[in-house]
Short mmCIF file of C-alpha atoms in Angstrom, two decimals:
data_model
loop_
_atom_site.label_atom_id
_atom_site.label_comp_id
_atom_site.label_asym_id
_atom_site.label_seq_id
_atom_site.Cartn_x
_atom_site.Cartn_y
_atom_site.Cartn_z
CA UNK A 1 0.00 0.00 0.00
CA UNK A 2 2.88 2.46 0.37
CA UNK A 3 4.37 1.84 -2.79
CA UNK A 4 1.09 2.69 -3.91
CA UNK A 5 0.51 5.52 -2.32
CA UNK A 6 3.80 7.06 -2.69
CA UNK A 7 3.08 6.14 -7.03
CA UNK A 8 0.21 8.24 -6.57
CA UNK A 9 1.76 11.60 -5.14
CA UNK A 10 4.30 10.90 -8.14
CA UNK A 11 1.28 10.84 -10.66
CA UNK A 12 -0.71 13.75 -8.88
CA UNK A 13 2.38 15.98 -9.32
CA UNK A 14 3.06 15.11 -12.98
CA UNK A 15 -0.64 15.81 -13.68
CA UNK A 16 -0.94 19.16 -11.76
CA UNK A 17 2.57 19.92 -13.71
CA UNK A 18 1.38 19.11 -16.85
CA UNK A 19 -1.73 20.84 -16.46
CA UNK A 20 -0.43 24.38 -15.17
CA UNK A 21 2.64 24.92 -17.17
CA UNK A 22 1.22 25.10 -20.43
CA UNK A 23 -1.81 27.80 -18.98
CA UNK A 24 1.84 29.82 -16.70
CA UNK A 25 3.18 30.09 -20.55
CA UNK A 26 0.30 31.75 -21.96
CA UNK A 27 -0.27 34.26 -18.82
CA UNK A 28 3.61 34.54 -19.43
CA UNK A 29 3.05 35.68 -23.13
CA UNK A 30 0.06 37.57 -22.81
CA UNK A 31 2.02 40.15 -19.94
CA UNK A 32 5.01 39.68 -21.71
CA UNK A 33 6.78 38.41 -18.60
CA UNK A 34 10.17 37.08 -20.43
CA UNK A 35 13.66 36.26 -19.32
CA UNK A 36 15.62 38.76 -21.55
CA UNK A 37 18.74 37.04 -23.25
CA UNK A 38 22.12 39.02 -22.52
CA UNK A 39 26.07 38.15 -23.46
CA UNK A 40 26.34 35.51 -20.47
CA UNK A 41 23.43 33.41 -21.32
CA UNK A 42 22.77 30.64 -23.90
CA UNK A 43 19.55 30.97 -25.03
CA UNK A 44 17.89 33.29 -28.02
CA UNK A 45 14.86 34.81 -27.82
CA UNK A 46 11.72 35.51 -25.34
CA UNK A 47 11.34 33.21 -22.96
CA UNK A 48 9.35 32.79 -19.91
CA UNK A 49 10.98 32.01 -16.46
CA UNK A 50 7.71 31.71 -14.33
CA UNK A 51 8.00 27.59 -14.56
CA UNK A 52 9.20 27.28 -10.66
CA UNK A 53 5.51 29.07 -9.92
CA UNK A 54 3.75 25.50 -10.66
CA UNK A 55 6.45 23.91 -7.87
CA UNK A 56 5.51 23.94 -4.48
CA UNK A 57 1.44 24.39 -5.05
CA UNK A 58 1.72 21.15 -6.74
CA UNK A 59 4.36 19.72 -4.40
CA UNK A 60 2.34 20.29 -1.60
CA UNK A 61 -1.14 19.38 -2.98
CA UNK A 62 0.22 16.08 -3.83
CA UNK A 63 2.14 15.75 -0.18
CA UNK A 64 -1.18 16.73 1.89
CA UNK A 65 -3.57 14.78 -0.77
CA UNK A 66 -1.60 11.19 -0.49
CA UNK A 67 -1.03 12.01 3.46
CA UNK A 68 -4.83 12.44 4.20
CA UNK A 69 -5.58 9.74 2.03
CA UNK A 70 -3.07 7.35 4.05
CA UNK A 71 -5.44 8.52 7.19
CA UNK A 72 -8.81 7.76 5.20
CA UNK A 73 -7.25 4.07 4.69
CA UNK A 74 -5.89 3.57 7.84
CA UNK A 75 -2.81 3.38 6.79
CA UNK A 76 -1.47 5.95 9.23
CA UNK A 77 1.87 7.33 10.18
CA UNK A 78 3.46 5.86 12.74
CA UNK A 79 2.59 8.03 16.50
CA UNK A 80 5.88 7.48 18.03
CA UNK A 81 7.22 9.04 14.71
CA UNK A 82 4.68 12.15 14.97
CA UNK A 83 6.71 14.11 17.84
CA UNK A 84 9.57 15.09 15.01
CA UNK A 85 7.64 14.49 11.70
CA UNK A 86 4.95 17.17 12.27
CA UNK A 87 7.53 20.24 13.46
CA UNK A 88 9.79 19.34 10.49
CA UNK A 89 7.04 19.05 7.82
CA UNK A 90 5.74 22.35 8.99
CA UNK A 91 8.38 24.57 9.56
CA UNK A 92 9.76 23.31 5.86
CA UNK A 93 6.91 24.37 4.69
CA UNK A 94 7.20 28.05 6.18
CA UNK A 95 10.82 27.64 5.07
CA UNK A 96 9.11 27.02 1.18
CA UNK A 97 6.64 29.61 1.49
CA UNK A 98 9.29 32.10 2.01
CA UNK A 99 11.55 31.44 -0.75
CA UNK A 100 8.60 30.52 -3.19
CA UNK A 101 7.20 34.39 -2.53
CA UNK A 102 10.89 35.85 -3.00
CA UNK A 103 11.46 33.58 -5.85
CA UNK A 104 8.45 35.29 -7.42
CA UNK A 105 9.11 38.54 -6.09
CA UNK A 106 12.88 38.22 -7.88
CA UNK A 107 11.19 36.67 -11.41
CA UNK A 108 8.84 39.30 -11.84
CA UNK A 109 10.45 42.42 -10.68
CA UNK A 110 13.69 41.62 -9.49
CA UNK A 111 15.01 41.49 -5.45
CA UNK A 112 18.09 42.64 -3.79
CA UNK A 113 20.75 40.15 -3.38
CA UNK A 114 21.35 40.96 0.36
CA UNK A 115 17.55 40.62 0.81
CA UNK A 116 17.37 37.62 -0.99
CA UNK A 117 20.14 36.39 1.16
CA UNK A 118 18.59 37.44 4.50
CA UNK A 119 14.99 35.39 3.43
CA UNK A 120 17.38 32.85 2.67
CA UNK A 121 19.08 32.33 6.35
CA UNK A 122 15.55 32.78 8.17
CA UNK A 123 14.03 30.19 5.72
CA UNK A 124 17.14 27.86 6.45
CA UNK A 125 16.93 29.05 10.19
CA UNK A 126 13.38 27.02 10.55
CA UNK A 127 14.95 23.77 9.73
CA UNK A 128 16.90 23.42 13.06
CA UNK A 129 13.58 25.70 14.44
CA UNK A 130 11.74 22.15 14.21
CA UNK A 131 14.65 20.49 15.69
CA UNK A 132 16.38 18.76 12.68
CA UNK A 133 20.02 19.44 12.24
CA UNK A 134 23.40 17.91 11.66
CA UNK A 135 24.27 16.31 14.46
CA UNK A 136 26.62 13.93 13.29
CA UNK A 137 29.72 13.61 10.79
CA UNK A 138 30.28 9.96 11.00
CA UNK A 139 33.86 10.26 11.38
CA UNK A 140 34.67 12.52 8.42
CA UNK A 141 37.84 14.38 9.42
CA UNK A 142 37.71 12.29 12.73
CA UNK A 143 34.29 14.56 13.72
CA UNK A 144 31.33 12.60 15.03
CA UNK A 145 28.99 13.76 17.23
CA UNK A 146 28.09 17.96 17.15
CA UNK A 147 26.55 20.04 19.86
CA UNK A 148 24.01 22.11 18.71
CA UNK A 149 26.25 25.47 18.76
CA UNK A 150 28.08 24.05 16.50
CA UNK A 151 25.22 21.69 14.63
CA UNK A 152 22.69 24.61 14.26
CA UNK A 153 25.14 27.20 12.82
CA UNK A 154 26.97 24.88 10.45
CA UNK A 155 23.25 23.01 9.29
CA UNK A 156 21.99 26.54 8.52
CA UNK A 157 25.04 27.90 6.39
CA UNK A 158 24.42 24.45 4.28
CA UNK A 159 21.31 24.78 3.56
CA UNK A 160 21.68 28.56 2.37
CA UNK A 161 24.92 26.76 -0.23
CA UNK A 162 22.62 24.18 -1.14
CA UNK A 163 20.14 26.55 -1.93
CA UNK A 164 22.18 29.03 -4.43
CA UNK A 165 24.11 26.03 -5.49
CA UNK A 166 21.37 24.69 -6.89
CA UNK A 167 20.19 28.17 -7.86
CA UNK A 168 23.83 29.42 -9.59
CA UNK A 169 24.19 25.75 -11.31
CA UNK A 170 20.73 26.55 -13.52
CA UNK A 171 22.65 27.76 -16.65
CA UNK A 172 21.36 25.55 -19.19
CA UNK A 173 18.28 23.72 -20.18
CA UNK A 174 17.38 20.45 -18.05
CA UNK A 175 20.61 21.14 -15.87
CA UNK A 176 18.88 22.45 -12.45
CA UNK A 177 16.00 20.29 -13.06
CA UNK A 178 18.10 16.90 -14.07
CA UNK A 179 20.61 16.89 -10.89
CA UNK A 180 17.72 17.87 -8.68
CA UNK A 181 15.69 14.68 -10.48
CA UNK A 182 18.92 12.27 -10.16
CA UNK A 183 19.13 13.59 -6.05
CA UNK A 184 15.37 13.23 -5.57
CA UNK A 185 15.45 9.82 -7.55
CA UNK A 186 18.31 8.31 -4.87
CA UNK A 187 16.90 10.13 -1.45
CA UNK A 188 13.24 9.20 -2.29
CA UNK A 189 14.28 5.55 -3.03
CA UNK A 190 17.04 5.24 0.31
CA UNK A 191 13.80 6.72 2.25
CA UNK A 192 11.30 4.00 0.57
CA UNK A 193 14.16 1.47 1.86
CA UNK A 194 14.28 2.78 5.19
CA UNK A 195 10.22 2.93 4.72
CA UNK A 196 10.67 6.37 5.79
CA UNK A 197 6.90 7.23 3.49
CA UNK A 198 6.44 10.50 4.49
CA UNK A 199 9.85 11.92 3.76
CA UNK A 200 9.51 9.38 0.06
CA UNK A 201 5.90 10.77 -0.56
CA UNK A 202 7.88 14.52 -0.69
CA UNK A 203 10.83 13.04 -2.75
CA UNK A 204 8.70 11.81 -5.34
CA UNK A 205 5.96 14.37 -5.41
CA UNK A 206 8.86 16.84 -6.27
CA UNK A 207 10.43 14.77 -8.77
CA UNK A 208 6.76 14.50 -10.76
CA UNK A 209 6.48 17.92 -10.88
CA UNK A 210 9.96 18.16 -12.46
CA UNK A 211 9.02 15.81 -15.31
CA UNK A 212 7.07 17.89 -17.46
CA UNK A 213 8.89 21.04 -16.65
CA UNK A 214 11.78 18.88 -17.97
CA UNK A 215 10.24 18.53 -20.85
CA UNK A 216 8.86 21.89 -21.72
CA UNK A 217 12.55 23.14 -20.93
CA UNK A 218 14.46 21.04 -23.13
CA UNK A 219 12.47 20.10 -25.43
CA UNK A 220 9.96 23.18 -25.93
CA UNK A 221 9.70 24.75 -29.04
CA UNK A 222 10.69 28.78 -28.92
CA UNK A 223 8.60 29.92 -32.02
CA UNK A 224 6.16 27.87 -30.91
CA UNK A 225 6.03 29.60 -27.32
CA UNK A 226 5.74 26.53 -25.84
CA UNK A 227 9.30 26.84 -23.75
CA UNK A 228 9.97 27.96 -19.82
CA UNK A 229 12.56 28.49 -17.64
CA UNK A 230 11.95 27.57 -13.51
CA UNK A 231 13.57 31.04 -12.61
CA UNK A 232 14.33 31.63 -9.01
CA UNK A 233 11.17 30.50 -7.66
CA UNK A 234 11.93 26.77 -8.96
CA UNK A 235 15.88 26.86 -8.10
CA UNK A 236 15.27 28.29 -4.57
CA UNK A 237 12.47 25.83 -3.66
CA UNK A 238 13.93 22.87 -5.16
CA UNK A 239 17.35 23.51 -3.71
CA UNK A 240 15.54 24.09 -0.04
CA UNK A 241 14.03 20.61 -0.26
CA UNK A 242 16.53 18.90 -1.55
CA UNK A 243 18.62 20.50 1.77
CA UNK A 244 15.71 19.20 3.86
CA UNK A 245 15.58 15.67 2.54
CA UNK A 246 19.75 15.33 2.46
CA UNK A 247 19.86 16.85 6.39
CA UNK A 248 16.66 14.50 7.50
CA UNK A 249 18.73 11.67 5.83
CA UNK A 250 22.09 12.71 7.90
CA UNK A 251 20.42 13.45 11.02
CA UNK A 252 21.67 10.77 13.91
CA UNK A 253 17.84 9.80 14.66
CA UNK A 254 17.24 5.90 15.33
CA UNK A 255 13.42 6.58 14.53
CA UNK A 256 14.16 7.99 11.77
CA UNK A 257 16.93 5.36 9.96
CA UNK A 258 18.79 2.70 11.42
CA UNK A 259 22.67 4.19 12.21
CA UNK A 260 24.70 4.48 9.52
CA UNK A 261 28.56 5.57 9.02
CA UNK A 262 28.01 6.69 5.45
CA UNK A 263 24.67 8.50 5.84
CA UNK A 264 26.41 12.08 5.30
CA UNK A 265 28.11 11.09 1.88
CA UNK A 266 25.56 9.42 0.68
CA UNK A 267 22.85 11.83 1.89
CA UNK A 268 25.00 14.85 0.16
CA UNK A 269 27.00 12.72 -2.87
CA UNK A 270 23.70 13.81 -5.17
CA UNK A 271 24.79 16.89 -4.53
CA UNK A 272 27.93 17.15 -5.43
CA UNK A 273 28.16 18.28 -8.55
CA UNK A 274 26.29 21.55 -7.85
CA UNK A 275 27.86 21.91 -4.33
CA UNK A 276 31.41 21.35 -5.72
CA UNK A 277 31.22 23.38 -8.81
CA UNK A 278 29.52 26.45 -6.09
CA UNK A 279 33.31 26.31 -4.43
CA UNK A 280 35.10 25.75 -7.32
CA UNK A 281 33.76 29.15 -8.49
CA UNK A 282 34.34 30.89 -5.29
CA UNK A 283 37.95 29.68 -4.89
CA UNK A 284 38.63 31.03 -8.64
CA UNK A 285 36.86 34.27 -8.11
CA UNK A 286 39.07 34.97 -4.54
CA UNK A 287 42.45 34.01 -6.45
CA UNK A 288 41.30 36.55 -9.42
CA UNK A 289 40.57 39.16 -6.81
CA UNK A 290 36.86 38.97 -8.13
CA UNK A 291 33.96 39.96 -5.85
CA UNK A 292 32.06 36.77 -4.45
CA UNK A 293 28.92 37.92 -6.02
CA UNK A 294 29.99 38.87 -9.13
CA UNK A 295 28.43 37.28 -12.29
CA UNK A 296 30.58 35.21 -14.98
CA UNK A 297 30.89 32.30 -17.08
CA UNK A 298 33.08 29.51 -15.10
CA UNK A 299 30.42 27.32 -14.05
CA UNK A 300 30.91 23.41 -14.83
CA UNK A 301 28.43 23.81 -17.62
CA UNK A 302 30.09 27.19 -19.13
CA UNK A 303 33.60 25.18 -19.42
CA UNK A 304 31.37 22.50 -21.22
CA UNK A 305 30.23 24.91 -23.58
CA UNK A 306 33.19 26.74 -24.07
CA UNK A 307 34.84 23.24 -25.12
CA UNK A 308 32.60 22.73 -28.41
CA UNK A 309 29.53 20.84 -26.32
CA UNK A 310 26.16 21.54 -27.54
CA UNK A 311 23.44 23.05 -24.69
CA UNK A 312 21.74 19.45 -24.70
CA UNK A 313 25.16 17.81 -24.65
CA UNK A 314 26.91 19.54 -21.90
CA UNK A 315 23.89 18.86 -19.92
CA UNK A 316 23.99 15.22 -20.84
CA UNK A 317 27.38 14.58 -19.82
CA UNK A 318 27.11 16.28 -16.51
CA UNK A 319 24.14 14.46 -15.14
CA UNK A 320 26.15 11.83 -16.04
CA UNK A 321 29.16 13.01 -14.21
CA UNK A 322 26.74 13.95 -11.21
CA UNK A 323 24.92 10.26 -11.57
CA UNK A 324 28.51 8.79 -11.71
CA UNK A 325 29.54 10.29 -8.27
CA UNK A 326 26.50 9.12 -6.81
CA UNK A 327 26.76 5.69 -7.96
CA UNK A 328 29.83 4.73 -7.05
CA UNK A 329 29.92 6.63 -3.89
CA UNK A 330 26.75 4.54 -2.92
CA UNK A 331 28.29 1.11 -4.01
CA UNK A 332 31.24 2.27 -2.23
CA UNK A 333 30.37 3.48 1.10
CA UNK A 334 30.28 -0.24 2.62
CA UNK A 335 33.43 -1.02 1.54
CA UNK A 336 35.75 2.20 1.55
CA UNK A 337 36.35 5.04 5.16
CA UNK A 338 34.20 7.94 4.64
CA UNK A 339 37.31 9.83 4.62
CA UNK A 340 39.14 8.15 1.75
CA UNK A 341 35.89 8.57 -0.41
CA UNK A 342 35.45 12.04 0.47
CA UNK A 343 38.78 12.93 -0.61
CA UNK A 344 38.49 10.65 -3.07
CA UNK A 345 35.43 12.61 -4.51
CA UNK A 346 37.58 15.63 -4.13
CA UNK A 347 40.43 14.82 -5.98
CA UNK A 348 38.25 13.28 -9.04
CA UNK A 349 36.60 16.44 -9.32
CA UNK A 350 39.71 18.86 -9.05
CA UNK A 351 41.42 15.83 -11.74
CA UNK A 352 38.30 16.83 -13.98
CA UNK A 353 38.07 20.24 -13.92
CA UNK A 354 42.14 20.10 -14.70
CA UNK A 355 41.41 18.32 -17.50
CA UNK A 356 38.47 20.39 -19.08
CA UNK A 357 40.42 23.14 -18.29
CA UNK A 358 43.51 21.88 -21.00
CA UNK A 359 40.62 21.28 -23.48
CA UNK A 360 38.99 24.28 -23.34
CA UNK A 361 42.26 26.20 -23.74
CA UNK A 362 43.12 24.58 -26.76
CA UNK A 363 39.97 25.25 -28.35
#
């Protein structure tokens, strides 16, 4: 009955999805509410970037529907479970209502960075609020248990980089919207494993809502107005609940998952492409005496541009890349310290960048 359920928030959200993007594209054209091409970005033409508005409406229709329905069956959620389920679901969804109003806020008029960055830290603020926060490393750097001064702080300043990594890594069609499918895919199916439903039902009812945004993304036709960006309101959201879902994963909580040294790289090796790329950047921007916040083209998917790739290509190969890590990290973890595979991860990643580095210099 869970699988079942859980296949039915999936549907609910591709539905919804299906059925509100193509009516967001012609409010989009009829108030001419486009995202204007300009020297840094790939794409010619008018296009809207009001997708992300059909996210968390959908995303939470889908959640509540299936969750009430479990009730209605008597399939209910588990009452020892209730005592941390209900504060987390709730104060995520604050957290989501906050960045989904900025998001739109930003898309339609534009917002200041610093107050986007401010709505940002309360909205990550609420996750620890509820009472969910890193509390563990599982040994990485020889760290394993955290108090909560040191927890709290360091869960919030991850969630706020998983949030704009996810939002800075949406360059090119299908990119945002394929890593964030690949990390929903794993987390939803580890939490169907652990038969962790609730947290599965809001893995998968994101990923269907992805699906035909996906689509109309990559595969929309410009002249035919039938294309969309997610804009900040999908790359905030998405990159809040993908936070939620990796630091519910990590979180030392026997009632939640059975203990588990490798929880925090395989909670957060989905994200690594984004998350890596996000520092990359930084690093290259300090050593260039560059301001932090300054725009330009040396993200992952720029470089795979800039070395003869296609749009659709460069966003094939790293999903691949990003489904790669994941993989092997996972098949990995039983057999390898979390240590040597974190720095293993590292030193793969610096390799590749080396390496796309030489052939985009030659070209």
């Amino acid at each position: 009955m869970a699988y079942l359920l859980i296949a039915i928030s999936l549907l609910i959200s591709i539905f919804l999805s299906a059925l509100i993007i193509p009516r967001v594209l012609v409010v989009a054209f009829r108030k001419k509410l486009f995202d204007i091409p300009d020297e840094r970005k790939v794409h010619s033409g008018i296009i809207p970037r009001l997708g992300g508005i059909t996210f968390v409406p959908t995303i939470l229709f889908a959640l509540c529907f299936t969750t009430g329905l479990r009730y209605l069956i008597g399939y209910e959620i588990p009452s020892e479970s209730l005592h941390f389920i209900i504060p987390e679901f709730y104060f995520m969804a604050c957290g989501l209502t906050l960045l989904y109003l900025s998001g739109i806020k930003d898309d339609l008029v534009g917002l200041r960075y610093r107050s986007k960055f401010v709505i940002q830290i309360i909205a990550a603020s609420l996750i620890p609020l509820s009472g969910l926060w890193i509390n563990n490393l599982y040994g990485i750097f020889g760290i394993y248990e955290l108090t909560p001064w040191l927890g709290i702080p360091f869960t919030i300043l991850l969630t706020v980089f998983i949030v704009n990594a996810i939002n800075l890594i949406d360059g090119i069609d299908g990119l945002a919207s394929g890593l964030s499918s690949i990390s929903l895919l794993t987390l939803g199916s580890i939490y169907v494993y652990y038969s962790q439903w609730i947290y599965a039902t809001l893995a998968f009812s994101t990923l269907g809502v992805l699906l035909p945004f996906f689509y109309y993304n990559v595969f929309g036709n410009v002249d035919r107005c039938k294309k969309i960006f997610m804009g900040d309101t999908g790359s905030l959201t998405l990159g809040y609940i993908l936070a939620f879902l990796a630091i519910s994963y990590t979180n030392n909580n026997p009632e939640r998952a059975p203990y588990s040294e490798g929880a925090i790289v395989i909670a957060f090796s989905t994200l690594i492409v984004p998350m890596f790329d996000v520092i990359r950047v930084i690093l290259v921007r300090v050593r260039n005496h560059k301001g932090l916040f300054n725009a330009d083209r040396n993200h992952i998917h720029h470089k795979f541009l800039d070395m003869g790739f296609s749009p659709r290509k460069a966003m094939i190969s790293i999903l691949a890349m990003a489904l790669s890590f994941s993989i092997i990290n996972m098949t990995l973890i039983s057999y390898v310290n979390n240590n040597v595979l974190f720095i293993t991860d590292i030193v793969v990643w610096v390799g590749l960048n080396l390496w796309f580095d030489r052939i985009r210099n030659r070209k």
